[in-house]
mmCIF file of C-alpha atoms in Angstrom:
data_model
loop_
_atom_site.group_PDB
_atom_site.id
_atom_site.type_symbol
_atom_site.label_atom_id
_atom_site.label_comp_id
_atom_site.label_asym_id
_atom_site.label_seq_id
_atom_site.Cartn_x
_atom_site.Cartn_y
_atom_site.Cartn_z
ATOM 1 C CA UNK G 8 -0.099 0.139 0.083
ATOM 2 C CA UNK G 9 0.911 3.647 -0.698
ATOM 3 C CA UNK G 10 1.894 6.172 1.889
ATOM 4 C CA UNK G 11 -1.487 7.797 2.032
ATOM 5 C CA UNK G 12 -1.036 11.914 1.929
ATOM 6 C CA UNK G 13 -3.316 13.287 4.881
ATOM 7 C CA UNK G 14 -3.937 17.037 4.707
ATOM 8 C CA UNK G 15 -7.452 18.555 7.534
ATOM 9 C CA UNK G 16 -10.106 19.645 5.770
ATOM 10 C CA UNK G 17 -13.342 21.457 6.487
ATOM 11 C CA UNK G 18 -15.960 20.946 3.964
ATOM 12 C CA UNK G 19 -20.259 21.917 3.841
ATOM 13 C CA UNK G 20 -22.440 20.558 3.299
ATOM 14 C CA UNK G 21 -25.120 21.642 5.504
ATOM 15 C CA UNK G 22 -26.910 20.475 8.414
ATOM 16 C CA UNK G 23 -24.693 20.084 12.166
ATOM 17 C CA UNK G 24 -21.173 20.547 12.167
ATOM 18 C CA UNK G 25 -20.296 16.847 12.425
ATOM 19 C CA UNK G 26 -21.068 16.794 8.962
ATOM 20 C CA UNK G 27 -18.997 19.614 8.403
ATOM 21 C CA UNK G 28 -16.156 18.609 8.867
ATOM 22 C CA UNK G 29 -14.331 15.839 7.142
ATOM 23 C CA UNK G 30 -10.311 15.055 7.412
ATOM 24 C CA UNK G 31 -9.213 14.956 3.775
ATOM 25 C CA UNK G 32 -5.632 12.256 2.427
ATOM 26 C CA UNK G 33 -4.354 11.427 -0.658
ATOM 27 C CA UNK G 34 -3.406 7.553 -1.554
ATOM 28 C CA UNK G 35 -3.140 6.160 -5.245
ATOM 29 C CA UNK G 36 -3.567 9.801 -6.424
ATOM 30 C CA UNK G 37 -7.338 9.482 -4.983
ATOM 31 C CA UNK G 38 -8.898 12.497 -2.816
ATOM 32 C CA UNK G 39 -11.125 10.077 0.259
ATOM 33 C CA UNK G 40 -11.820 12.701 2.681
ATOM 34 C CA UNK G 41 -12.856 10.617 6.466
ATOM 35 C CA UNK G 42 -15.328 11.416 9.040
ATOM 36 C CA UNK G 43 -16.692 9.381 12.224
ATOM 37 C CA UNK G 44 -20.028 8.771 12.114
ATOM 38 C CA UNK G 45 -22.636 9.393 14.978
ATOM 39 C CA UNK G 46 -21.719 6.220 16.265
ATOM 40 C CA UNK G 47 -18.186 6.908 15.834
ATOM 41 C CA UNK G 48 -18.851 9.969 17.529
ATOM 42 C CA UNK G 49 -20.350 7.988 19.917
ATOM 43 C CA UNK G 50 -17.720 6.279 20.319
ATOM 44 C CA UNK G 51 -14.302 8.901 20.443
ATOM 45 C CA UNK G 52 -16.328 10.805 23.431
ATOM 46 C CA UNK G 53 -16.498 7.345 25.538
ATOM 47 C CA UNK G 54 -13.196 6.193 24.987
ATOM 48 C CA UNK G 55 -11.451 10.146 25.989
ATOM 49 C CA UNK G 56 -14.131 9.970 29.055
ATOM 50 C CA UNK G 57 -11.896 6.238 29.957
ATOM 51 C CA UNK G 58 -8.724 7.478 29.472
ATOM 52 C CA UNK G 59 -8.813 10.193 31.406
ATOM 53 C CA UNK G 60 -10.902 7.609 33.975
ATOM 54 C CA UNK G 61 -8.287 5.888 33.621
ATOM 55 C CA UNK G 62 -5.285 8.038 33.999
ATOM 56 C CA UNK G 63 -6.867 9.648 37.530
ATOM 57 C CA UNK G 64 -7.035 6.394 38.606
ATOM 58 C CA UNK G 65 -4.075 4.403 37.307
ATOM 59 C CA UNK G 66 -6.228 1.183 36.966
ATOM 60 C CA UNK G 67 -4.436 -0.399 33.964
ATOM 61 C CA UNK G 68 -7.402 -2.161 32.758
ATOM 62 C CA UNK G 69 -8.891 0.881 31.467
ATOM 63 C CA UNK G 70 -5.957 2.117 29.676
ATOM 64 C CA UNK G 71 -5.968 -1.933 28.486
ATOM 65 C CA UNK G 72 -10.222 -1.391 27.406
ATOM 66 C CA UNK G 73 -9.679 2.021 26.114
ATOM 67 C CA UNK G 74 -7.153 0.842 23.249
ATOM 68 C CA UNK G 75 -8.628 -2.399 22.707
ATOM 69 C CA UNK G 76 -11.753 0.021 21.512
ATOM 70 C CA UNK G 77 -10.215 2.980 19.415
ATOM 71 C CA UNK G 78 -8.084 0.002 17.485
ATOM 72 C CA UNK G 79 -11.658 -1.196 16.700
ATOM 73 C CA UNK G 80 -11.982 2.262 15.382
ATOM 74 C CA UNK G 81 -8.720 2.368 13.320
ATOM 75 C CA UNK G 82 -9.621 -1.842 11.538
ATOM 76 C CA UNK G 83 -12.649 -0.615 10.929
ATOM 77 C CA UNK G 84 -10.787 3.211 8.964
ATOM 78 C CA UNK G 85 -8.633 0.282 7.269
ATOM 79 C CA UNK G 86 -11.589 -2.394 6.187
ATOM 80 C CA UNK G 87 -13.602 0.574 4.859
ATOM 81 C CA UNK G 88 -10.719 2.306 2.905
ATOM 82 C CA UNK G 89 -10.297 -0.795 1.238
ATOM 83 C CA UNK G 90 -13.640 -1.588 0.596
ATOM 84 C CA UNK G 91 -13.534 2.026 -1.906
ATOM 85 C CA UNK G 92 -10.366 1.205 -3.456
ATOM 86 C CA UNK G 93 -10.421 -0.293 -6.846
ATOM 87 C CA UNK G 94 -13.921 0.408 -7.543
ATOM 88 C CA UNK G 95 -13.865 1.766 -11.375
ATOM 89 C CA UNK G 96 -17.345 3.317 -13.354
ATOM 90 C CA UNK G 97 -18.395 4.320 -16.349
ATOM 91 C CA UNK G 98 -21.447 4.630 -18.095
ATOM 92 C CA UNK G 99 -23.764 5.570 -21.282
ATOM 93 C CA UNK G 100 -25.019 9.142 -21.462
ATOM 94 C CA UNK G 101 -28.864 8.900 -20.847
ATOM 95 C CA UNK G 102 -31.569 10.481 -23.228
ATOM 96 C CA UNK G 103 -32.359 14.611 -22.892
ATOM 97 C CA UNK G 104 -34.287 16.219 -20.500
ATOM 98 C CA UNK G 105 -35.833 19.244 -20.548
ATOM 99 C CA UNK G 106 -33.514 22.449 -17.856
ATOM 100 C CA UNK G 107 -35.346 21.070 -14.688
ATOM 101 C CA UNK G 108 -36.538 17.699 -14.871
ATOM 102 C CA UNK G 109 -34.205 14.701 -14.414
ATOM 103 C CA UNK G 110 -31.440 12.797 -16.184
ATOM 104 C CA UNK G 111 -32.320 8.950 -15.534
ATOM 105 C CA UNK G 112 -28.454 8.082 -14.918
ATOM 106 C CA UNK G 113 -27.691 4.260 -15.869
ATOM 107 C CA UNK G 114 -23.679 3.694 -14.171
ATOM 108 C CA UNK G 115 -21.847 0.874 -13.875
ATOM 109 C CA UNK G 116 -19.411 -0.215 -11.078
ATOM 110 C CA UNK G 117 -16.837 -2.945 -11.292
ATOM 111 C CA UNK G 118 -14.353 -3.553 -8.310
ATOM 112 C CA UNK G 119 -12.069 -6.925 -8.470
ATOM 113 C CA UNK G 120 -12.643 -9.752 -6.064
ATOM 114 C CA UNK G 121 -13.274 -8.883 -2.621
ATOM 115 C CA UNK G 122 -16.942 -7.823 -2.936
ATOM 116 C CA UNK G 123 -17.508 -4.324 -1.779
ATOM 117 C CA UNK G 124 -20.265 -3.829 -0.070
ATOM 118 C CA UNK G 125 -22.829 -1.179 1.405
ATOM 119 C CA UNK G 126 -21.709 1.491 -1.176
ATOM 120 C CA UNK G 127 -23.771 4.320 -1.522
ATOM 121 C CA UNK G 128 -23.231 6.033 -4.950
ATOM 122 C CA UNK G 129 -24.789 10.231 -5.694
ATOM 123 C CA UNK G 130 -23.639 12.487 -8.827
ATOM 124 C CA UNK G 131 -26.067 15.622 -6.886
ATOM 125 C CA UNK G 132 -25.493 15.258 -3.334
ATOM 126 C CA UNK G 133 -29.105 14.948 -3.727
ATOM 127 C CA UNK G 134 -30.482 11.754 -4.766
ATOM 128 C CA UNK G 135 -28.310 8.835 -3.183
ATOM 129 C CA UNK G 136 -28.086 4.793 -4.385
ATOM 130 C CA UNK G 137 -26.798 1.653 -1.805
ATOM 131 C CA UNK G 138 -25.450 -1.208 -4.089
ATOM 132 C CA UNK G 139 -22.901 -4.164 -3.586
ATOM 133 C CA UNK G 140 -20.594 -4.413 -5.779
ATOM 134 C CA UNK G 141 -20.233 -8.617 -5.671
ATOM 135 C CA UNK G 142 -17.584 -10.907 -8.111
ATOM 136 C CA UNK G 143 -15.864 -9.462 -11.566
ATOM 137 C CA UNK G 144 -19.573 -8.417 -13.357
ATOM 138 C CA UNK G 145 -19.775 -4.926 -12.983
ATOM 139 C CA UNK G 146 -23.323 -3.489 -11.496
ATOM 140 C CA UNK G 147 -25.294 -1.471 -12.909
ATOM 141 C CA UNK G 148 -26.625 1.456 -10.754
ATOM 142 C CA UNK G 149 -29.586 4.139 -11.841
ATOM 143 C CA UNK G 150 -28.937 7.931 -10.744
ATOM 144 C CA UNK G 151 -31.775 10.794 -11.497
ATOM 145 C CA UNK G 152 -29.256 14.024 -11.690
ATOM 146 C CA UNK G 153 -31.744 17.255 -11.238
ATOM 147 C CA UNK G 154 -30.795 19.778 -14.295
ATOM 148 C CA UNK G 155 -31.183 23.348 -13.899
ATOM 149 C CA UNK G 156 -30.006 25.698 -16.737
ATOM 150 C CA UNK G 157 -29.672 24.376 -20.964
ATOM 151 C CA UNK G 158 -26.637 23.120 -22.096
ATOM 152 C CA UNK G 159 -23.978 20.242 -22.355
ATOM 153 C CA UNK G 160 -23.750 18.583 -19.237
ATOM 154 C CA UNK G 161 -20.534 17.116 -17.793
ATOM 155 C CA UNK G 162 -20.317 14.906 -15.160
ATOM 156 C CA UNK G 163 -17.172 14.489 -14.452
ATOM 157 C CA UNK G 164 -16.201 12.022 -11.274
ATOM 158 C CA UNK G 165 -19.828 9.625 -9.599
ATOM 159 C CA UNK G 166 -19.034 10.025 -5.649
ATOM 160 C CA UNK G 167 -18.907 7.164 -3.775
ATOM 161 C CA UNK G 168 -19.402 6.786 0.056
ATOM 162 C CA UNK G 169 -18.930 3.475 2.913
ATOM 163 C CA UNK G 170 -19.424 3.051 6.037
ATOM 164 C CA UNK G 171 -18.881 -0.847 6.434
ATOM 165 C CA UNK G 172 -17.798 -2.725 8.512
ATOM 166 C CA UNK G 173 -18.884 -1.719 11.597
ATOM 167 C CA UNK G 174 -20.376 2.044 10.838
ATOM 168 C CA UNK G 175 -18.062 3.819 13.547
ATOM 169 C CA UNK G 176 -15.762 6.010 9.938
ATOM 170 C CA UNK G 177 -17.280 7.457 7.127
ATOM 171 C CA UNK G 178 -15.003 7.628 4.178
ATOM 172 C CA UNK G 179 -16.202 9.327 1.182
ATOM 173 C CA UNK G 180 -14.274 8.988 -2.706
ATOM 174 C CA UNK G 181 -14.686 10.211 -5.852
ATOM 175 C CA UNK G 182 -14.782 7.980 -9.537
ATOM 176 C CA UNK G 183 -13.936 9.859 -12.370
ATOM 177 C CA UNK G 184 -16.634 9.449 -15.160
ATOM 178 C CA UNK G 185 -17.050 11.037 -18.592
ATOM 179 C CA UNK G 186 -20.020 11.523 -19.253
ATOM 180 C CA UNK G 187 -22.179 14.570 -21.379
ATOM 181 C CA UNK G 188 -25.851 15.392 -21.576
ATOM 182 C CA UNK G 189 -27.758 16.866 -23.176
ATOM 183 C CA UNK G 190 -30.064 19.363 -21.576
ATOM 184 C CA UNK G 191 -32.699 20.966 -23.422
ATOM 185 C CA UNK G 192 -34.133 25.062 -22.948
ATOM 186 C CA UNK G 193 -37.845 24.486 -20.021
ATOM 187 C CA UNK G 194 -39.869 25.759 -22.830
ATOM 188 C CA UNK G 195 -42.348 28.371 -22.086
ATOM 189 C CA UNK G 196 -45.746 29.158 -23.028
ATOM 190 C CA UNK G 197 -46.136 31.208 -25.648
ATOM 191 C CA UNK G 198 -49.565 33.018 -27.698
ATOM 192 C CA UNK G 199 -49.393 31.528 -31.555
ATOM 193 C CA UNK G 200 -51.395 33.638 -33.813
ATOM 194 C CA UNK G 201 -54.361 32.571 -36.175
ATOM 195 C CA UNK G 202 -51.974 33.184 -39.408
ATOM 196 C CA UNK G 203 -49.045 31.687 -38.496
ATOM 197 C CA UNK G 204 -45.906 34.262 -40.544
ATOM 198 C CA UNK G 205 -44.206 31.747 -42.684
ATOM 199 C CA UNK G 206 -41.583 31.690 -45.262
ATOM 200 C CA UNK G 207 -41.424 30.022 -48.553
ATOM 201 C CA UNK G 208 -39.789 26.956 -49.302
ATOM 202 C CA UNK G 209 -36.576 28.678 -51.864
ATOM 203 C CA UNK G 210 -35.730 30.542 -48.322
ATOM 204 C CA UNK G 211 -35.881 34.328 -50.968
ATOM 205 C CA UNK G 212 -36.020 35.860 -46.863
ATOM 206 C CA UNK G 213 -39.949 37.311 -48.202
ATOM 207 C CA UNK G 214 -41.921 36.896 -45.384
ATOM 208 C CA UNK G 215 -45.954 35.849 -46.612
ATOM 209 C CA UNK G 216 -48.331 35.682 -44.265
ATOM 210 C CA UNK G 217 -50.912 31.886 -44.355
ATOM 211 C CA UNK G 218 -53.318 30.030 -42.418
ATOM 212 C CA UNK G 219 -53.129 26.257 -41.717
ATOM 213 C CA UNK G 220 -56.299 23.531 -43.758
ATOM 214 C CA UNK G 221 -57.259 20.647 -42.415
ATOM 215 C CA UNK G 222 -58.181 18.463 -44.814
ATOM 216 C CA UNK G 223 -56.860 15.380 -46.201
ATOM 217 C CA UNK G 224 -55.645 14.996 -50.230
ATOM 218 C CA UNK G 225 -54.235 12.080 -49.776
ATOM 219 C CA UNK G 226 -51.766 9.166 -49.277
ATOM 220 C CA UNK G 227 -47.936 8.837 -48.918
ATOM 221 C CA UNK G 228 -46.089 5.875 -48.083
ATOM 222 C CA UNK G 229 -44.720 6.038 -44.126
ATOM 223 C CA UNK G 230 -41.581 7.237 -43.379
ATOM 224 C CA UNK G 231 -39.649 6.745 -39.932
ATOM 225 C CA UNK G 232 -40.723 9.935 -37.778
ATOM 226 C CA UNK G 233 -43.882 11.074 -39.290
ATOM 227 C CA UNK G 234 -47.458 11.518 -36.660
ATOM 228 C CA UNK G 235 -48.357 8.336 -36.080
ATOM 229 C CA UNK G 236 -51.806 10.351 -35.310
ATOM 230 C CA UNK G 237 -52.076 10.197 -39.032
ATOM 231 C CA UNK G 238 -50.790 7.085 -40.109
ATOM 232 C CA UNK G 239 -53.751 5.486 -42.482
ATOM 233 C CA UNK G 240 -54.884 2.717 -40.550
ATOM 234 C CA UNK G 241 -57.981 1.379 -42.238
ATOM 235 C CA UNK G 242 -54.954 1.779 -45.469
ATOM 236 C CA UNK G 243 -52.840 -1.038 -42.886
ATOM 237 C CA UNK G 244 -56.221 -3.419 -42.132
ATOM 238 C CA UNK G 245 -56.934 -4.236 -46.008
ATOM 239 C CA UNK G 246 -52.927 -4.643 -46.535
ATOM 240 C CA UNK G 247 -52.274 -2.042 -48.742
ATOM 241 C CA UNK G 248 -49.098 -1.144 -46.928
ATOM 242 C CA UNK G 249 -48.471 1.504 -44.359
ATOM 243 C CA UNK G 250 -49.443 4.737 -45.610
ATOM 244 C CA UNK G 251 -49.519 7.941 -43.694
ATOM 245 C CA UNK G 252 -52.095 10.849 -44.036
ATOM 246 C CA UNK G 253 -51.103 13.705 -45.859
ATOM 247 C CA UNK G 254 -53.199 18.095 -45.025
ATOM 248 C CA UNK G 255 -53.691 20.757 -46.965
ATOM 249 C CA UNK G 256 -51.909 22.283 -45.158
ATOM 250 C CA UNK G 257 -48.606 20.361 -45.735
ATOM 251 C CA UNK G 258 -48.147 21.892 -49.068
ATOM 252 C CA UNK G 259 -48.602 24.892 -47.994
ATOM 253 C CA UNK G 260 -45.877 27.693 -46.910
ATOM 254 C CA UNK G 261 -43.703 26.157 -43.546
ATOM 255 C CA UNK G 262 -43.796 27.573 -40.948
ATOM 256 C CA UNK G 263 -40.209 29.212 -40.156
ATOM 257 C CA UNK G 264 -39.727 30.994 -35.994
ATOM 258 C CA UNK G 265 -37.386 33.357 -35.708
ATOM 259 C CA UNK G 266 -35.050 34.345 -32.568
ATOM 260 C CA UNK G 267 -34.734 37.183 -32.397
ATOM 261 C CA UNK G 268 -38.517 38.165 -33.353
ATOM 262 C CA UNK G 269 -40.040 36.335 -30.624
ATOM 263 C CA UNK G 270 -41.134 38.413 -27.056
ATOM 264 C CA UNK G 271 -39.038 38.231 -24.332
ATOM 265 C CA UNK G 272 -37.419 40.587 -22.608
ATOM 266 C CA UNK G 273 -33.578 38.675 -22.667
ATOM 267 C CA UNK G 274 -31.898 35.603 -24.120
ATOM 268 C CA UNK G 275 -33.210 32.825 -22.449
ATOM 269 C CA UNK G 276 -36.572 33.677 -22.131
ATOM 270 C CA UNK G 277 -36.928 33.796 -26.478
ATOM 271 C CA UNK G 278 -35.182 30.337 -26.716
ATOM 272 C CA UNK G 279 -37.391 29.350 -23.767
ATOM 273 C CA UNK G 280 -40.789 30.690 -25.692
ATOM 274 C CA UNK G 281 -38.580 28.904 -28.969
ATOM 275 C CA UNK G 282 -38.654 25.621 -27.294
ATOM 276 C CA UNK G 283 -42.109 26.003 -26.795
ATOM 277 C CA UNK G 284 -43.713 26.853 -30.525
ATOM 278 C CA UNK G 285 -40.647 24.249 -31.781
ATOM 279 C CA UNK G 286 -42.411 21.246 -29.793
ATOM 280 C CA UNK G 287 -46.020 22.068 -30.696
ATOM 281 C CA UNK G 288 -45.317 22.422 -34.130
ATOM 282 C CA UNK G 289 -43.913 19.281 -34.335
ATOM 283 C CA UNK G 290 -47.121 17.946 -31.987
ATOM 284 C CA UNK G 291 -48.583 19.064 -34.923
ATOM 285 C CA UNK G 292 -47.884 17.601 -36.917
ATOM 286 C CA UNK G 293 -46.142 20.979 -39.161
ATOM 287 C CA UNK G 294 -43.601 21.319 -41.309
ATOM 288 C CA UNK G 295 -41.840 24.600 -39.328
ATOM 289 C CA UNK G 296 -37.980 25.276 -39.272
ATOM 290 C CA UNK G 297 -36.066 27.797 -36.796
ATOM 291 C CA UNK G 298 -33.926 30.443 -37.883
ATOM 292 C CA UNK G 299 -31.405 31.480 -35.073
ATOM 293 C CA UNK G 300 -28.208 33.758 -35.240
ATOM 294 C CA UNK G 301 -26.071 31.610 -35.753
ATOM 295 C CA UNK G 302 -28.213 29.443 -37.951
ATOM 296 C CA UNK G 303 -30.646 27.920 -39.485
ATOM 297 C CA UNK G 304 -32.221 24.646 -40.034
ATOM 298 C CA UNK G 305 -34.811 24.179 -43.035
ATOM 299 C CA UNK G 306 -37.899 22.831 -42.798
ATOM 300 C CA UNK G 307 -38.977 19.746 -41.968
ATOM 301 C CA UNK G 308 -41.207 17.475 -40.020
ATOM 302 C CA UNK G 309 -40.309 13.851 -38.084
ATOM 303 C CA UNK G 310 -39.065 13.477 -34.335
ATOM 304 C CA UNK G 311 -35.421 13.993 -35.477
ATOM 305 C CA UNK G 312 -36.072 17.026 -36.450
ATOM 306 C CA UNK G 313 -37.780 18.317 -33.567
ATOM 307 C CA UNK G 314 -34.345 16.923 -31.705
ATOM 308 C CA UNK G 315 -31.958 18.823 -34.035
ATOM 309 C CA UNK G 316 -33.823 22.251 -33.779
ATOM 310 C CA UNK G 317 -33.960 21.442 -30.089
ATOM 311 C CA UNK G 318 -30.867 21.018 -30.018
ATOM 312 C CA UNK G 319 -29.452 23.852 -31.712
ATOM 313 C CA UNK G 320 -31.594 25.765 -28.584
ATOM 314 C CA UNK G 321 -29.468 24.113 -26.536
ATOM 315 C CA UNK G 322 -26.620 25.052 -27.532
ATOM 316 C CA UNK G 323 -26.416 28.547 -28.090
ATOM 317 C CA UNK G 324 -24.167 30.476 -26.899
#
């Protein structure tokens, strides 16, 4: 075992004073922080009283009991440290969510034998998950992570803690991760006008006015991403293949939402309003595009197009 480097560290996690003081040390290029648990604190107070009483009365049996119980705490620290060392973590990027929602991260934990018992994992200090690692096979743990801002969320580390085996000492460490998660803007409801401002095909910059219709104009072959509400199920039941109903508004000039033309006092508000418009247009099966200061996305429809628009909004500087 390599020699640890010790350093006293004060960390604020809220709550009682016990939750603020950690003794930090570095071992094998990984930082660990330890503190006595509540049971360990009671044991330390009891050991201090036993030591003072043994000194005052010169009681050898008292000294023996004090050092015996104190050695139990040191042995417990060693086993707790062994329970955390050598643990690695990884996983796949979770699907994107909107700001304010929770990411559902599926991570795997792996460690060489012996088994790791009673590990507590967390990503954001609010949600914890307890698990054991047994054998050489990875253990899957699902952890939620709260999001607050749009953009690319980097998950650089996973916090692991353990108080195994006696619950007298708690150790914490951070295991490196390399996960990038996309967070879409928070949608903010904005009114839609009856005659929506659109841009004609060809992108000549001319703005015209149009209203959408609702009459069925024909059938077209189904392509992945088409709105399932427009699928001609009766045609499929007759054995004529999978088709999608087309509507009159699908042949009219398509909707284009310009970020700079949306109402809002600040840029984030306009981005949130544009996010709502994209979701509303996608839910209605419309052809739409977006016009950003540094990017133009041509009108289209489907889930892939919706995700592309939302990704562009999420990564706006």
